[in-house]
Amino acid sequence: MGKHIETVIAVIPARWGSTRFPGKPLAEIAGEPMIVHVVRRAAAADSVSEVVVATDDARVADAVRGIGVQAVMTGDCASGTDRIAEAVLSRPGWSLAVNVQGDEPLLSGRNIDTLVAGMSGRPEIGIGTLCRPLASKGCADANAVKVVRRRDGRALYFSRAPIPYHRNSGGAAAAYRLHLGIYCFRRDALASFVALDPSPLERLEGLEQLRALENGLDILVLDAPDEAIGVDTREDLAEVEKIMNRQSRRGAD
């Protein structure tokens, strides 16, 4: 099946009130707020026609408007997906919305383009996401969400537990796949998803994407070309700044 021509917007949900890191979107990295780095990385993706920031805080909105990016003020939303739905469902002119995490200042444009290309080739599927190989030593980490797929790429299950279970200790470590927190939605799939109540498995695992699977909504899981590095703590922030500084020095050579 050929690829459809899609109009793609990248939507970045940016909440001020993080429990572990309040004000995280405006945390400074290399002289600029983190949200500005994320916006620029998203805009650099070849497939993206526009970037929109969905936020509950005027300070975040002012920061992105200052670089010419549209900010949409939202209410108190239960999740980032609810926030992007509030921001863009009534907005005309798009066929795919990429939900970009607002705490990934090293966001890879190639990952966005891979996700959009995969969704363009599978118009019958309404939700897409990405994964990366996960070493067996990391599979027990409950913060590392694992995913298993059907042969055609559709998700079978996501879990904080190590899946698939290796019955034989010599099982191939390459079977573990790490789920990356980036999603691509078609308009009707986004509307359907946010209209659903939280599901039993979603509540049990604390994983929003299980709501889709429990209600029969397919999720296409594609292989990401690049890793994703998020910022959850101030220690993460310092590490990301070191990486950016190294990249900057290499670029200057």
Tab-separated table of C-alpha atoms in Angstrom:
chain	number	residue	atom	x	y	z
A	1	MET	CA	0.000	0.000	0.000
A	2	GLY	CA	1.378	3.411	-0.960
A	3	LYS	CA	1.996	6.232	1.441
A	4	HIS	CA	-0.635	8.923	1.907
A	5	ILE	CA	0.274	12.577	1.720
A	6	GLU	CA	-0.041	13.793	5.288
A	7	THR	CA	-0.139	17.221	6.900
A	8	VAL	CA	1.804	16.846	10.128
A	9	ILE	CA	1.875	19.016	13.221
A	10	ALA	CA	4.101	18.398	16.198
A	11	VAL	CA	2.336	19.150	19.471
A	12	ILE	CA	4.356	19.538	22.659
A	13	PRO	CA	2.410	19.292	25.938
A	14	ALA	CA	4.222	21.361	28.568
A	15	ARG	CA	2.912	21.282	32.137
A	16	TRP	CA	4.344	23.588	34.762
A	17	GLY	CA	3.553	21.585	37.895
A	18	SER	CA	5.856	18.570	37.752
A	19	THR	CA	6.039	16.889	41.171
A	20	ARG	CA	9.758	16.131	40.945
A	21	PHE	CA	10.755	19.184	38.916
A	22	PRO	CA	8.357	22.171	39.070
A	23	GLY	CA	8.861	24.642	36.244
A	24	LYS	CA	10.765	22.090	34.174
A	25	PRO	CA	9.778	23.528	30.760
A	26	LEU	CA	11.678	26.744	31.542
A	27	ALA	CA	14.723	25.084	33.123
A	28	GLU	CA	17.736	26.601	31.411
A	29	ILE	CA	20.034	24.493	29.250
A	30	ALA	CA	22.944	26.153	27.452
A	31	GLY	CA	21.371	29.567	27.949
A	32	GLU	CA	17.850	28.763	26.729
A	33	PRO	CA	14.698	27.233	28.269
A	34	MET	CA	14.313	23.503	27.742
A	35	ILE	CA	11.014	23.945	25.905
A	36	VAL	CA	12.760	26.128	23.313
A	37	HIS	CA	15.282	23.364	22.608
A	38	VAL	CA	12.453	20.847	22.174
A	39	VAL	CA	10.550	23.171	19.833
A	40	ARG	CA	13.593	23.706	17.622
A	41	ARG	CA	14.351	20.001	17.454
A	42	ALA	CA	10.764	19.202	16.496
A	43	ALA	CA	10.704	21.938	13.865
A	44	ALA	CA	13.879	20.494	12.310
A	45	ALA	CA	12.070	17.276	11.348
A	46	ASP	CA	11.492	17.211	7.582
A	47	SER	CA	7.955	15.852	7.956
A	48	VAL	CA	6.658	18.539	10.337
A	49	SER	CA	4.807	21.523	8.887
A	50	GLU	CA	4.130	23.306	12.178
A	51	VAL	CA	4.943	23.071	15.877
A	52	VAL	CA	2.383	23.906	18.574
A	53	VAL	CA	2.987	24.024	22.321
A	54	ALA	CA	0.027	23.109	24.546
A	55	THR	CA	0.532	24.480	28.043
A	56	ASP	CA	-1.267	25.432	31.238
A	57	ASP	CA	1.129	28.254	32.110
A	58	ALA	CA	1.499	31.723	30.611
A	59	ARG	CA	5.239	31.761	31.289
A	60	VAL	CA	5.759	28.755	29.025
A	61	ALA	CA	3.480	30.272	26.387
A	62	ASP	CA	5.447	33.536	26.453
A	63	ALA	CA	8.750	31.688	26.051
A	64	VAL	CA	7.724	29.887	22.871
A	65	ARG	CA	5.823	32.823	21.409
A	66	GLY	CA	9.051	34.749	21.791
A	67	ILE	CA	10.634	32.529	19.117
A	68	GLY	CA	7.604	32.706	16.831
A	69	VAL	CA	5.910	29.448	17.808
A	70	GLN	CA	2.212	29.158	18.550
A	71	ALA	CA	1.191	28.342	22.118
A	72	VAL	CA	-2.297	27.135	23.027
A	73	MET	CA	-3.465	27.593	26.597
A	74	THR	CA	-5.192	24.528	28.034
A	75	GLY	CA	-6.986	23.713	31.248
A	76	ASP	CA	-6.092	21.214	33.959
A	77	CYS	CA	-5.618	18.027	31.923
A	78	ALA	CA	-5.275	14.481	33.208
A	79	SER	CA	-2.472	13.625	30.769
A	80	GLY	CA	-0.336	14.982	27.964
A	81	THR	CA	-2.608	13.280	25.448
A	82	ASP	CA	-5.648	15.052	26.882
A	83	ARG	CA	-3.718	18.313	26.672
A	84	ILE	CA	-2.857	17.917	22.987
A	85	ALA	CA	-6.418	16.847	22.217
A	86	GLU	CA	-7.761	20.002	23.839
A	87	ALA	CA	-5.256	22.071	21.880
A	88	VAL	CA	-5.663	20.667	18.368
A	89	LEU	CA	-8.818	18.573	17.858
A	90	SER	CA	-10.822	21.629	16.843
A	91	ARG	CA	-7.964	22.910	14.707
A	92	PRO	CA	-8.376	22.312	10.946
A	93	GLY	CA	-5.711	21.415	8.420
A	94	TRP	CA	-3.818	18.464	9.893
A	95	SER	CA	-4.009	14.725	9.368
A	96	LEU	CA	-1.295	13.528	11.778
A	97	ALA	CA	-0.413	15.011	15.172
A	98	VAL	CA	2.883	13.940	16.720
A	99	ASN	CA	2.822	14.086	20.520
A	100	VAL	CA	6.363	15.166	21.398
A	101	GLN	CA	7.540	14.951	24.999
A	102	GLY	CA	8.347	18.406	26.339
A	103	ASP	CA	11.257	17.121	28.428
A	104	GLU	CA	13.424	15.779	25.587
A	105	PRO	CA	15.736	18.642	24.593
A	106	LEU	CA	17.875	16.188	22.572
A	107	LEU	CA	14.844	15.101	20.543
A	108	SER	CA	15.765	13.441	17.253
A	109	GLY	CA	14.078	14.801	14.146
A	110	ARG	CA	14.868	11.468	12.484
A	111	ASN	CA	12.681	9.721	15.041
A	112	ILE	CA	9.762	11.988	14.171
A	113	ASP	CA	10.286	11.426	10.454
A	114	THR	CA	10.468	7.644	10.940
A	115	LEU	CA	7.208	7.670	12.885
A	116	VAL	CA	5.420	9.832	10.306
A	117	ALA	CA	6.693	7.739	7.393
A	118	GLY	CA	5.503	4.548	9.067
A	119	MET	CA	2.069	5.970	9.774
A	120	SER	CA	1.782	7.314	6.228
A	121	GLY	CA	2.284	3.798	4.942
A	122	ARG	CA	-0.369	2.321	7.258
A	123	PRO	CA	-3.446	4.558	6.893
A	124	GLU	CA	-5.653	1.889	8.479
A	125	ILE	CA	-3.896	2.411	11.857
A	126	GLY	CA	-4.723	5.449	13.982
A	127	ILE	CA	-1.904	5.505	16.561
A	128	GLY	CA	1.838	5.000	16.175
A	129	THR	CA	4.852	5.022	18.456
A	130	LEU	CA	8.529	4.013	18.538
A	131	CYS	CA	10.817	1.552	20.285
A	132	ARG	CA	14.524	0.788	20.651
A	133	PRO	CA	16.512	-2.322	21.593
A	134	LEU	CA	16.840	-2.792	25.359
A	135	ALA	CA	19.740	-4.653	26.962
A	136	SER	CA	18.718	-7.475	29.269
A	137	LYS	CA	20.355	-5.736	32.254
A	138	GLY	CA	17.795	-2.925	31.930
A	139	CYS	CA	14.692	-5.048	31.543
A	140	ALA	CA	13.937	-5.192	35.280
A	141	ASP	CA	13.719	-1.387	35.562
A	142	ALA	CA	10.032	-0.536	36.017
A	143	ASN	CA	10.669	2.937	34.576
A	144	ALA	CA	11.778	1.337	31.309
A	145	VAL	CA	8.535	0.381	29.577
A	146	LYS	CA	8.815	-2.725	27.443
A	147	VAL	CA	6.756	-3.537	24.350
A	148	VAL	CA	6.094	-6.687	22.348
A	149	ARG	CA	4.735	-6.588	18.797
A	150	ARG	CA	2.881	-8.653	16.274
A	151	ARG	CA	4.756	-9.631	13.123
A	152	ASP	CA	3.052	-6.791	11.290
A	153	GLY	CA	4.339	-4.214	13.793
A	154	ARG	CA	1.177	-3.698	15.820
A	155	ALA	CA	1.562	-3.718	19.588
A	156	LEU	CA	0.569	-6.802	21.544
A	157	TYR	CA	1.296	-5.360	24.996
A	158	PHE	CA	3.257	-2.743	26.925
A	159	SER	CA	4.496	-3.438	30.438
A	160	ARG	CA	6.796	-2.249	33.187
A	161	ALA	CA	7.596	-5.919	33.791
A	162	PRO	CA	10.228	-7.742	31.700
A	163	ILE	CA	8.407	-8.947	28.581
A	164	PRO	CA	8.713	-11.270	26.801
A	165	TYR	CA	9.604	-13.730	29.532
A	166	HIS	CA	12.683	-15.772	28.592
A	167	ARG	CA	11.849	-19.283	29.698
A	168	ASN	CA	15.339	-20.438	28.818
A	169	SER	CA	18.103	-18.405	30.446
A	170	GLY	CA	19.982	-18.340	27.173
A	171	GLY	CA	17.196	-16.415	25.411
A	172	ALA	CA	18.135	-13.692	22.959
A	173	ALA	CA	18.533	-10.356	24.729
A	174	ALA	CA	17.575	-8.590	21.495
A	175	ALA	CA	13.968	-9.640	22.114
A	176	TYR	CA	13.541	-6.800	24.625
A	177	ARG	CA	12.260	-3.559	23.145
A	178	LEU	CA	12.164	-0.249	25.025
A	179	HIS	CA	9.116	1.888	24.353
A	180	LEU	CA	9.835	5.550	23.610
A	181	GLY	CA	7.258	8.098	24.787
A	182	ILE	CA	6.442	9.655	21.436
A	183	TYR	CA	3.100	9.111	19.691
A	184	CYS	CA	1.496	9.929	16.380
A	185	PHE	CA	-2.304	10.209	16.156
A	186	ARG	CA	-4.775	10.475	13.332
A	187	ARG	CA	-7.532	12.918	14.181
A	188	ASP	CA	-10.284	10.323	14.650
A	189	ALA	CA	-8.038	8.071	16.748
A	190	LEU	CA	-7.090	10.954	19.044
A	191	ALA	CA	-10.745	11.882	19.518
A	192	SER	CA	-11.681	8.263	20.201
A	193	PHE	CA	-8.833	7.738	22.654
A	194	VAL	CA	-9.499	10.742	24.889
A	195	ALA	CA	-13.216	9.908	24.970
A	196	LEU	CA	-12.463	6.569	26.653
A	197	ASP	CA	-12.367	6.085	30.397
A	198	PRO	CA	-9.093	4.873	31.950
A	199	SER	CA	-8.963	1.087	31.603
A	200	PRO	CA	-8.176	-1.600	34.203
A	201	LEU	CA	-4.761	-2.494	32.784
A	202	GLU	CA	-3.914	1.173	32.346
A	203	ARG	CA	-4.592	1.753	36.039
A	204	LEU	CA	-2.703	-1.384	37.038
A	205	GLU	CA	0.496	-0.634	35.091
A	206	GLY	CA	0.221	3.143	35.048
A	207	LEU	CA	0.514	3.125	31.245
A	208	GLU	CA	-1.928	5.238	29.270
A	209	GLN	CA	-1.357	3.366	25.994
A	210	LEU	CA	-2.956	0.232	27.436
A	211	ARG	CA	-6.288	2.063	27.292
A	212	ALA	CA	-6.034	1.920	23.513
A	213	LEU	CA	-5.188	-1.780	23.383
A	214	GLU	CA	-7.916	-2.760	25.860
A	215	ASN	CA	-10.474	-0.970	23.700
A	216	GLY	CA	-9.359	-2.492	20.408
A	217	LEU	CA	-7.397	0.478	19.044
A	218	ASP	CA	-4.283	-0.659	17.191
A	219	ILE	CA	-0.899	0.944	17.891
A	220	LEU	CA	1.828	0.655	15.268
A	221	VAL	CA	5.262	0.241	16.877
A	222	LEU	CA	8.213	1.220	14.685
A	223	ASP	CA	11.964	0.988	15.237
A	224	ALA	CA	13.508	4.346	16.130
A	225	PRO	CA	16.847	5.233	14.515
A	226	ASP	CA	17.998	7.239	17.541
A	227	GLU	CA	17.745	6.907	21.301
A	228	ALA	CA	15.617	9.293	23.378
A	229	ILE	CA	16.977	11.050	26.456
A	230	GLY	CA	14.456	12.632	28.796
A	231	VAL	CA	14.878	15.046	31.711
A	232	ASP	CA	13.111	13.957	34.900
A	233	THR	CA	15.434	15.483	37.503
A	234	ARG	CA	17.933	18.301	37.867
A	235	GLU	CA	20.673	15.681	37.628
A	236	ASP	CA	19.305	14.661	34.218
A	237	LEU	CA	19.329	18.332	33.234
A	238	ALA	CA	23.012	18.664	34.062
A	239	GLU	CA	23.840	15.534	32.062
A	240	VAL	CA	21.911	16.757	29.019
A	241	GLU	CA	23.717	20.088	29.175
A	242	LYS	CA	27.058	18.248	29.131
A	243	ILE	CA	25.963	16.337	26.027
A	244	MET	CA	24.863	19.532	24.311
A	245	ASN	CA	28.158	21.205	25.125
A	246	ARG	CA	30.085	18.261	23.662
A	247	GLN	CA	27.940	18.386	20.522
A	248	SER	CA	28.524	22.116	20.234
A	249	ARG	CA	32.295	21.703	20.519
A	250	ARG	CA	32.307	18.979	17.867
A	251	GLY	CA	30.250	21.190	15.570
A	252	ALA	CA	32.730	24.030	16.005
A	253	ASP	CA	35.718	21.847	15.027
